[in-house]
mmCIF file of C-alpha atoms in Angstrom:
data_model
loop_
_atom_site.group_PDB
_atom_site.id
_atom_site.type_symbol
_atom_site.label_atom_id
_atom_site.label_comp_id
_atom_site.label_asym_id
_atom_site.label_seq_id
_atom_site.Cartn_x
_atom_site.Cartn_y
_atom_site.Cartn_z
ATOM 1 C CA UNK A 1 38.541 -17.182 4.673
ATOM 2 C CA UNK A 2 37.213 -17.585 8.358
ATOM 3 C CA UNK A 3 34.225 -15.583 9.463
ATOM 4 C CA UNK A 4 36.396 -13.663 11.712
ATOM 5 C CA UNK A 5 38.840 -12.651 8.982
ATOM 6 C CA UNK A 6 35.922 -11.966 6.665
ATOM 7 C CA UNK A 7 34.386 -9.632 9.271
ATOM 8 C CA UNK A 8 37.762 -7.830 9.827
ATOM 9 C CA UNK A 9 38.357 -7.583 5.953
ATOM 10 C CA UNK A 10 34.727 -6.260 5.562
ATOM 11 C CA UNK A 11 35.129 -3.534 8.338
ATOM 12 C CA UNK A 12 38.695 -2.486 6.953
ATOM 13 C CA UNK A 13 37.104 -1.999 3.497
ATOM 14 C CA UNK A 14 34.080 -0.247 4.684
ATOM 15 C CA UNK A 15 36.091 2.246 6.681
ATOM 16 C CA UNK A 16 38.612 2.650 3.812
ATOM 17 C CA UNK A 17 35.741 3.264 1.364
ATOM 18 C CA UNK A 18 34.292 6.006 3.473
ATOM 19 C CA UNK A 19 37.722 7.740 3.760
ATOM 20 C CA UNK A 20 38.346 7.165 0.063
ATOM 21 C CA UNK A 21 34.944 8.938 -0.725
ATOM 22 C CA UNK A 22 35.465 11.840 1.541
ATOM 23 C CA UNK A 23 38.950 12.514 0.178
ATOM 24 C CA UNK A 24 37.690 12.428 -3.253
ATOM 25 C CA UNK A 25 35.020 14.924 -2.489
ATOM 26 C CA UNK A 26 37.533 17.217 -0.875
ATOM 27 C CA UNK A 27 39.511 16.971 -3.949
ATOM 28 C CA UNK A 28 42.759 15.775 -2.581
ATOM 29 C CA UNK A 29 45.400 14.388 -4.747
ATOM 30 C CA UNK A 30 45.504 10.485 -5.027
ATOM 31 C CA UNK A 31 42.440 10.914 -3.051
ATOM 32 C CA UNK A 32 41.171 7.114 -2.622
ATOM 33 C CA UNK A 33 44.580 6.107 -1.649
ATOM 34 C CA UNK A 34 45.147 8.806 1.027
ATOM 35 C CA UNK A 35 41.619 8.743 2.160
ATOM 36 C CA UNK A 36 41.674 4.977 2.730
ATOM 37 C CA UNK A 37 44.939 4.931 4.484
ATOM 38 C CA UNK A 38 44.010 7.697 6.959
ATOM 39 C CA UNK A 39 40.564 6.561 7.942
ATOM 40 C CA UNK A 40 41.533 2.944 8.645
ATOM 41 C CA UNK A 41 44.682 3.964 10.418
ATOM 42 C CA UNK A 42 42.506 6.232 12.664
ATOM 43 C CA UNK A 43 40.023 3.299 13.310
ATOM 44 C CA UNK A 44 43.009 1.138 14.213
ATOM 45 C CA UNK A 45 44.376 3.632 16.590
ATOM 46 C CA UNK A 46 40.876 3.944 18.037
ATOM 47 C CA UNK A 47 40.822 0.144 18.958
ATOM 48 C CA UNK A 48 39.240 -1.442 15.974
ATOM 49 C CA UNK A 49 40.514 -4.722 14.779
ATOM 50 C CA UNK A 50 41.311 -4.574 11.230
ATOM 51 C CA UNK A 51 42.818 -6.869 8.734
ATOM 52 C CA UNK A 52 42.773 -7.349 5.003
ATOM 53 C CA UNK A 53 42.618 -10.933 3.577
ATOM 54 C CA UNK A 54 45.768 -11.642 1.428
ATOM 55 C CA UNK A 55 43.642 -12.592 -1.286
ATOM 56 C CA UNK A 56 41.617 -9.424 -1.239
ATOM 57 C CA UNK A 57 44.796 -7.439 -0.908
ATOM 58 C CA UNK A 58 46.130 -9.149 -3.971
ATOM 59 C CA UNK A 59 43.211 -8.083 -6.123
ATOM 60 C CA UNK A 60 44.088 -4.486 -5.180
ATOM 61 C CA UNK A 61 47.787 -5.048 -6.106
ATOM 62 C CA UNK A 62 46.873 -6.756 -9.407
ATOM 63 C CA UNK A 63 44.591 -3.874 -10.334
ATOM 64 C CA UNK A 64 47.355 -1.279 -9.861
ATOM 65 C CA UNK A 65 49.854 -3.578 -11.491
ATOM 66 C CA UNK A 66 47.669 -3.792 -14.692
ATOM 67 C CA UNK A 67 47.160 0.140 -14.596
ATOM 68 C CA UNK A 68 50.720 0.606 -14.205
ATOM 69 C CA UNK A 69 51.691 -1.568 -17.440
ATOM 70 C CA UNK A 70 49.381 0.376 -19.402
ATOM 71 C CA UNK A 71 52.131 3.135 -19.387
ATOM 72 C CA UNK A 72 54.637 1.121 -21.121
ATOM 73 C CA UNK A 73 54.749 1.762 -24.849
ATOM 74 C CA UNK A 74 56.569 0.578 -27.789
ATOM 75 C CA UNK A 75 59.507 3.051 -27.025
ATOM 76 C CA UNK A 76 60.193 1.849 -23.792
ATOM 77 C CA UNK A 77 63.607 0.394 -24.810
ATOM 78 C CA UNK A 78 64.667 3.810 -25.957
ATOM 79 C CA UNK A 79 63.476 5.436 -22.856
ATOM 80 C CA UNK A 80 65.044 3.024 -20.391
ATOM 81 C CA UNK A 81 68.343 3.738 -21.912
ATOM 82 C CA UNK A 82 68.146 7.121 -20.813
ATOM 83 C CA UNK A 83 67.221 6.120 -17.309
ATOM 84 C CA UNK A 84 70.647 4.485 -16.566
ATOM 85 C CA UNK A 85 72.085 7.477 -14.806
ATOM 86 C CA UNK A 86 68.800 8.176 -12.889
ATOM 87 C CA UNK A 87 68.916 4.354 -11.706
ATOM 88 C CA UNK A 88 72.570 4.835 -10.627
ATOM 89 C CA UNK A 89 71.809 8.038 -8.563
ATOM 90 C CA UNK A 90 68.688 6.146 -7.129
ATOM 91 C CA UNK A 91 71.033 3.560 -5.591
ATOM 92 C CA UNK A 92 73.202 6.398 -4.174
ATOM 93 C CA UNK A 93 70.032 7.878 -2.583
ATOM 94 C CA UNK A 94 69.076 4.635 -1.130
ATOM 95 C CA UNK A 95 72.470 3.858 0.451
ATOM 96 C CA UNK A 96 72.731 7.599 1.751
ATOM 97 C CA UNK A 97 69.198 7.430 3.234
ATOM 98 C CA UNK A 98 69.939 4.111 4.888
ATOM 99 C CA UNK A 99 73.341 5.241 6.259
ATOM 100 C CA UNK A 100 72.155 8.522 7.596
ATOM 101 C CA UNK A 101 69.141 7.244 9.102
ATOM 102 C CA UNK A 102 70.867 4.437 10.854
ATOM 103 C CA UNK A 103 73.648 6.968 12.247
ATOM 104 C CA UNK A 104 70.848 9.323 13.532
ATOM 105 C CA UNK A 105 68.943 6.437 15.059
ATOM 106 C CA UNK A 106 71.986 5.215 16.936
ATOM 107 C CA UNK A 107 73.080 8.678 17.997
ATOM 108 C CA UNK A 108 70.013 10.412 18.877
ATOM 109 C CA UNK A 109 67.348 7.757 19.368
ATOM 110 C CA UNK A 110 69.746 5.368 21.088
ATOM 111 C CA UNK A 111 68.649 2.363 19.117
ATOM 112 C CA UNK A 112 71.033 -0.656 18.703
ATOM 113 C CA UNK A 113 72.696 -1.228 15.426
ATOM 114 C CA UNK A 114 70.259 -3.658 14.110
ATOM 115 C CA UNK A 115 67.144 -1.851 15.082
ATOM 116 C CA UNK A 116 68.730 1.437 13.765
ATOM 117 C CA UNK A 117 69.240 -0.436 10.162
ATOM 118 C CA UNK A 118 65.986 -2.033 9.922
ATOM 119 C CA UNK A 119 64.110 0.949 11.178
ATOM 120 C CA UNK A 120 66.024 3.164 8.563
ATOM 121 C CA UNK A 121 65.602 0.927 5.611
ATOM 122 C CA UNK A 122 63.939 3.128 2.829
ATOM 123 C CA UNK A 123 61.329 0.604 1.730
ATOM 124 C CA UNK A 124 60.990 -3.314 1.841
ATOM 125 C CA UNK A 125 59.019 -2.775 5.090
ATOM 126 C CA UNK A 126 57.851 -6.559 5.028
ATOM 127 C CA UNK A 127 61.282 -7.629 4.670
ATOM 128 C CA UNK A 128 62.565 -5.301 7.481
ATOM 129 C CA UNK A 129 59.834 -6.290 9.890
ATOM 130 C CA UNK A 130 60.336 -9.979 9.020
ATOM 131 C CA UNK A 131 64.087 -9.835 9.911
ATOM 132 C CA UNK A 132 63.151 -8.055 13.191
ATOM 133 C CA UNK A 133 60.687 -10.712 14.052
ATOM 134 C CA UNK A 134 63.377 -13.354 13.539
ATOM 135 C CA UNK A 135 65.357 -11.805 16.246
ATOM 136 C CA UNK A 136 67.327 -8.987 14.434
ATOM 137 C CA UNK A 137 66.660 -5.980 16.654
ATOM 138 C CA UNK A 138 63.648 -4.479 18.440
ATOM 139 C CA UNK A 139 60.687 -5.998 16.443
ATOM 140 C CA UNK A 140 57.990 -3.627 18.005
ATOM 141 C CA UNK A 141 60.134 -0.442 17.382
ATOM 142 C CA UNK A 142 60.911 -1.597 13.841
ATOM 143 C CA UNK A 143 57.273 -2.331 13.082
ATOM 144 C CA UNK A 144 55.872 0.954 14.381
ATOM 145 C CA UNK A 145 58.601 3.152 12.555
ATOM 146 C CA UNK A 146 58.337 1.420 9.199
ATOM 147 C CA UNK A 147 54.471 1.491 9.417
ATOM 148 C CA UNK A 148 54.457 5.085 10.377
ATOM 149 C CA UNK A 149 56.851 5.950 7.642
ATOM 150 C CA UNK A 150 54.836 4.371 5.170
ATOM 151 C CA UNK A 151 51.432 6.113 6.281
ATOM 152 C CA UNK A 152 53.194 9.621 6.519
ATOM 153 C CA UNK A 153 54.880 9.211 3.055
ATOM 154 C CA UNK A 154 51.471 8.174 1.465
ATOM 155 C CA UNK A 155 49.512 11.052 3.292
ATOM 156 C CA UNK A 156 52.149 13.798 2.747
ATOM 157 C CA UNK A 157 53.798 13.184 -0.516
ATOM 158 C CA UNK A 158 50.908 13.685 -2.965
ATOM 159 C CA UNK A 159 49.943 16.971 -1.002
ATOM 160 C CA UNK A 160 53.674 18.117 -1.373
ATOM 161 C CA UNK A 161 53.716 17.449 -5.231
ATOM 162 C CA UNK A 162 50.622 19.490 -5.966
ATOM 163 C CA UNK A 163 51.738 22.283 -8.313
ATOM 164 C CA UNK A 164 54.862 20.531 -9.640
ATOM 165 C CA UNK A 165 55.695 20.454 -13.359
ATOM 166 C CA UNK A 166 53.525 17.413 -13.946
ATOM 167 C CA UNK A 167 50.037 16.459 -12.804
ATOM 168 C CA UNK A 168 47.119 14.342 -13.449
ATOM 169 C CA UNK A 169 45.324 17.167 -15.234
ATOM 170 C CA UNK A 170 48.068 17.424 -17.865
ATOM 171 C CA UNK A 171 47.825 13.751 -18.849
ATOM 172 C CA UNK A 172 45.581 13.033 -21.826
ATOM 173 C CA UNK A 173 42.810 10.726 -20.844
ATOM 174 C CA UNK A 174 43.084 7.104 -22.226
ATOM 175 C CA UNK A 175 40.327 4.693 -23.165
ATOM 176 C CA UNK A 176 39.220 1.882 -21.026
ATOM 177 C CA UNK A 177 40.465 -1.664 -21.813
ATOM 178 C CA UNK A 178 37.275 -3.757 -22.819
ATOM 179 C CA UNK A 179 36.367 -6.319 -20.334
ATOM 180 C CA UNK A 180 37.322 -9.359 -22.197
ATOM 181 C CA UNK A 181 40.766 -8.127 -22.708
ATOM 182 C CA UNK A 182 40.885 -7.036 -19.016
ATOM 183 C CA UNK A 183 40.003 -10.306 -17.739
ATOM 184 C CA UNK A 184 42.457 -12.124 -20.150
ATOM 185 C CA UNK A 185 45.317 -9.733 -18.731
ATOM 186 C CA UNK A 186 44.183 -10.349 -15.210
ATOM 187 C CA UNK A 187 44.473 -14.083 -15.584
ATOM 188 C CA UNK A 188 47.847 -13.915 -17.303
ATOM 189 C CA UNK A 189 48.959 -11.545 -14.528
ATOM 190 C CA UNK A 190 47.892 -13.842 -11.875
ATOM 191 C CA UNK A 191 49.658 -16.702 -13.327
ATOM 192 C CA UNK A 192 52.917 -14.645 -13.845
ATOM 193 C CA UNK A 193 52.632 -13.483 -10.159
ATOM 194 C CA UNK A 194 52.464 -17.100 -8.975
ATOM 195 C CA UNK A 195 55.768 -17.689 -10.737
ATOM 196 C CA UNK A 196 57.422 -14.526 -9.193
ATOM 197 C CA UNK A 197 56.002 -15.519 -5.847
ATOM 198 C CA UNK A 198 58.304 -18.701 -5.924
ATOM 199 C CA UNK A 199 61.336 -16.429 -6.125
ATOM 200 C CA UNK A 200 60.433 -14.589 -2.907
ATOM 201 C CA UNK A 201 60.496 -11.041 -4.690
ATOM 202 C CA UNK A 202 58.027 -8.616 -2.881
ATOM 203 C CA UNK A 203 54.762 -7.397 -4.518
ATOM 204 C CA UNK A 204 54.492 -10.323 -6.819
ATOM 205 C CA UNK A 205 50.878 -9.475 -7.845
ATOM 206 C CA UNK A 206 51.665 -5.936 -8.732
ATOM 207 C CA UNK A 207 54.766 -6.868 -10.610
ATOM 208 C CA UNK A 208 53.077 -9.824 -12.388
ATOM 209 C CA UNK A 209 50.197 -7.683 -13.433
ATOM 210 C CA UNK A 210 52.366 -4.837 -14.613
ATOM 211 C CA UNK A 211 54.782 -7.218 -16.611
ATOM 212 C CA UNK A 212 51.770 -8.766 -18.376
ATOM 213 C CA UNK A 213 50.003 -5.595 -19.213
ATOM 214 C CA UNK A 214 53.235 -3.853 -20.195
ATOM 215 C CA UNK A 215 53.977 -6.730 -22.696
ATOM 216 C CA UNK A 216 50.636 -6.484 -24.119
ATOM 217 C CA UNK A 217 50.813 -2.724 -24.547
ATOM 218 C CA UNK A 218 54.244 -2.675 -26.049
ATOM 219 C CA UNK A 219 53.355 -5.179 -28.687
ATOM 220 C CA UNK A 220 50.091 -3.476 -29.385
ATOM 221 C CA UNK A 221 47.736 -6.234 -28.210
ATOM 222 C CA UNK A 222 45.697 -3.910 -26.034
ATOM 223 C CA UNK A 223 45.295 -0.132 -25.568
ATOM 224 C CA UNK A 224 44.150 1.955 -22.701
ATOM 225 C CA UNK A 225 43.854 1.330 -18.988
ATOM 226 C CA UNK A 226 41.532 -0.411 -16.641
ATOM 227 C CA UNK A 227 38.071 1.335 -15.955
ATOM 228 C CA UNK A 228 38.482 4.609 -13.691
ATOM 229 C CA UNK A 229 36.163 2.959 -11.113
ATOM 230 C CA UNK A 230 38.273 -0.174 -11.027
ATOM 231 C CA UNK A 231 41.531 1.754 -10.291
ATOM 232 C CA UNK A 232 39.546 3.595 -7.499
ATOM 233 C CA UNK A 233 38.959 0.240 -6.000
ATOM 234 C CA UNK A 234 42.641 -0.693 -6.352
ATOM 235 C CA UNK A 235 43.686 2.504 -4.481
ATOM 236 C CA UNK A 236 41.184 1.978 -1.807
ATOM 237 C CA UNK A 237 42.379 -1.550 -1.251
ATOM 238 C CA UNK A 238 45.953 -0.630 -0.899
ATOM 239 C CA UNK A 239 45.184 2.415 1.300
ATOM 240 C CA UNK A 240 42.951 -0.057 3.604
ATOM 241 C CA UNK A 241 45.853 -2.431 3.766
ATOM 242 C CA UNK A 242 48.238 0.530 4.776
ATOM 243 C CA UNK A 243 46.021 1.489 7.628
ATOM 244 C CA UNK A 244 45.094 -2.035 8.885
ATOM 245 C CA UNK A 245 48.767 -2.539 9.608
ATOM 246 C CA UNK A 246 48.299 -0.479 12.787
ATOM 247 C CA UNK A 247 45.652 -2.905 14.204
ATOM 248 C CA UNK A 248 47.315 -4.107 17.612
ATOM 249 C CA UNK A 249 49.748 -1.414 17.644
ATOM 250 C CA UNK A 250 48.847 0.793 20.637
ATOM 251 C CA UNK A 251 48.688 4.611 20.482
ATOM 252 C CA UNK A 252 51.468 4.341 23.448
ATOM 253 C CA UNK A 253 53.850 2.700 21.247
ATOM 254 C CA UNK A 254 53.127 5.076 18.429
ATOM 255 C CA UNK A 255 53.820 8.259 20.732
ATOM 256 C CA UNK A 256 56.853 6.632 22.154
ATOM 257 C CA UNK A 257 58.340 6.210 18.632
ATOM 258 C CA UNK A 258 57.083 9.492 17.389
ATOM 259 C CA UNK A 259 60.236 11.335 17.413
ATOM 260 C CA UNK A 260 62.090 8.534 15.714
ATOM 261 C CA UNK A 261 59.525 8.176 13.044
ATOM 262 C CA UNK A 262 59.689 11.818 12.401
ATOM 263 C CA UNK A 263 63.609 11.727 12.105
ATOM 264 C CA UNK A 264 63.412 8.725 9.725
ATOM 265 C CA UNK A 265 60.793 10.139 7.608
ATOM 266 C CA UNK A 266 62.463 13.663 7.366
ATOM 267 C CA UNK A 267 65.807 11.907 6.392
ATOM 268 C CA UNK A 268 64.103 9.968 3.784
ATOM 269 C CA UNK A 269 62.068 12.785 2.269
ATOM 270 C CA UNK A 270 65.060 15.207 2.320
ATOM 271 C CA UNK A 271 67.701 12.880 0.913
ATOM 272 C CA UNK A 272 65.314 11.562 -1.979
ATOM 273 C CA UNK A 273 64.316 15.013 -2.853
ATOM 274 C CA UNK A 274 67.974 16.280 -2.961
ATOM 275 C CA UNK A 275 69.090 13.433 -5.283
ATOM 276 C CA UNK A 276 65.689 13.856 -7.302
ATOM 277 C CA UNK A 277 66.562 17.429 -7.796
ATOM 278 C CA UNK A 278 70.025 16.583 -9.158
ATOM 279 C CA UNK A 279 68.658 14.092 -11.534
ATOM 280 C CA UNK A 280 66.049 16.703 -12.729
ATOM 281 C CA UNK A 281 68.693 19.096 -13.397
ATOM 282 C CA UNK A 282 70.859 16.703 -15.297
ATOM 283 C CA UNK A 283 68.050 15.063 -17.359
ATOM 284 C CA UNK A 284 65.357 17.683 -17.480
ATOM 285 C CA UNK A 285 62.684 15.178 -16.383
ATOM 286 C CA UNK A 286 59.961 16.490 -14.088
ATOM 287 C CA UNK A 287 60.972 16.995 -10.623
ATOM 288 C CA UNK A 288 57.804 15.449 -9.225
ATOM 289 C CA UNK A 289 57.882 12.477 -11.230
ATOM 290 C CA UNK A 290 61.586 11.750 -10.158
ATOM 291 C CA UNK A 291 60.627 12.452 -6.399
ATOM 292 C CA UNK A 292 57.803 9.847 -6.565
ATOM 293 C CA UNK A 293 60.145 7.410 -8.271
ATOM 294 C CA UNK A 294 62.696 8.032 -5.485
ATOM 295 C CA UNK A 295 60.584 8.415 -2.503
ATOM 296 C CA UNK A 296 61.234 5.436 -0.054
ATOM 297 C CA UNK A 297 57.694 4.102 0.492
ATOM 298 C CA UNK A 298 56.164 0.816 -0.255
ATOM 299 C CA UNK A 299 56.335 0.035 -3.997
ATOM 300 C CA UNK A 300 52.542 -0.551 -4.115
ATOM 301 C CA UNK A 301 51.676 2.651 -2.538
ATOM 302 C CA UNK A 302 54.362 4.860 -4.371
ATOM 303 C CA UNK A 303 53.632 3.240 -7.663
ATOM 304 C CA UNK A 304 49.957 4.102 -6.945
ATOM 305 C CA UNK A 305 50.632 7.627 -6.212
ATOM 306 C CA UNK A 306 52.621 8.109 -9.454
ATOM 307 C CA UNK A 307 49.901 6.640 -11.325
ATOM 308 C CA UNK A 308 47.149 8.748 -9.465
ATOM 309 C CA UNK A 309 49.228 11.889 -9.998
ATOM 310 C CA UNK A 310 49.547 11.191 -13.821
ATOM 311 C CA UNK A 311 53.475 10.838 -13.724
ATOM 312 C CA UNK A 312 55.088 8.415 -16.265
ATOM 313 C CA UNK A 313 54.194 5.087 -14.681
ATOM 314 C CA UNK A 314 56.894 3.038 -16.407
ATOM 315 C CA UNK A 315 59.561 5.344 -15.067
ATOM 316 C CA UNK A 316 58.156 5.240 -11.483
ATOM 317 C CA UNK A 317 57.482 1.551 -11.535
ATOM 318 C CA UNK A 318 61.032 0.626 -12.828
ATOM 319 C CA UNK A 319 62.757 2.812 -10.357
ATOM 320 C CA UNK A 320 60.730 1.314 -7.476
ATOM 321 C CA UNK A 321 61.543 -2.235 -8.526
ATOM 322 C CA UNK A 322 65.142 -1.266 -8.827
ATOM 323 C CA UNK A 323 65.091 0.109 -5.287
ATOM 324 C CA UNK A 324 63.544 -3.138 -3.954
ATOM 325 C CA UNK A 325 66.185 -5.128 -5.725
ATOM 326 C CA UNK A 326 69.062 -2.931 -4.475
ATOM 327 C CA UNK A 327 67.776 -3.096 -0.766
ATOM 328 C CA UNK A 328 67.216 -6.751 -0.940
ATOM 329 C CA UNK A 329 70.896 -7.176 -1.860
ATOM 330 C CA UNK A 330 72.210 -4.294 0.408
ATOM 331 C CA UNK A 331 70.302 -4.616 3.710
ATOM 332 C CA UNK A 332 71.709 -8.000 4.712
ATOM 333 C CA UNK A 333 75.177 -6.622 3.992
ATOM 334 C CA UNK A 334 74.758 -3.678 6.137
ATOM 335 C CA UNK A 335 73.438 -5.554 8.967
ATOM 336 C CA UNK A 336 76.519 -7.792 8.952
ATOM 337 C CA UNK A 337 78.903 -4.743 9.188
#
């Protein structure tokens, strides 16, 4: 890590930690994630040069992945069988969000077809921005809208879920995994993530950590979750990563795309909420849990929100991984139309 990058990373984490602390004191839901994301975004908008080294970022992803895996129990296969309908409706929700957003961006925001498609993609932000940078649509416009979408959903969704039929307060506290087993899980998760990275699948550290932790919990090799303060660090890191994405994006660009961003976020939130309500009525699962699982934010942020809010981490994680997989296949096909 160069001295410059180390300095930017240290500044990003310091700003994020301050925000996480203030949000925790204020008693906000998913406080470290929301607080870190908002303060680092504000600092970036104010002109601070922020960045989080990928190796540091990956530590946060791994921590959250290990925490998510602790929600997988021996009855996971029985549970997963009841999720088939929910996963099918999720795919319909994703396609509806993408097509409605694309149509509105072209009709109201006067975006070209490729820009409208990539800006409306409900997730896989890195993939959408990468495609735009490679010459598919307006890269600046896609970057601003996708970054603002993730920040707004991260900040607003936990607040909207307060008072729903499942919450962190209802969840029984779990013991902390002892340090030896935690280190072994982290090492195995890192190795698993290295293999996943070769496939090009997003969020490799989160998926790798979750997969190893899930297997260990399902087979009864370990019990409990990573220490609460370690999870706090993971949330803070992810929030800082979200906010640091705005470094180099001018306020003028953000103001210019404010209307388009509000449009995309509203479409994404409303469509996902409608489909989540349908699933809740059919399956009797908690509406809050389903909405987090259907919400079109980044898999790391949405999985972290579900974990922080006390929802079933296995349900949330499986649905977001399915969303990424569906979009990875669907987005290039929609672009070709």
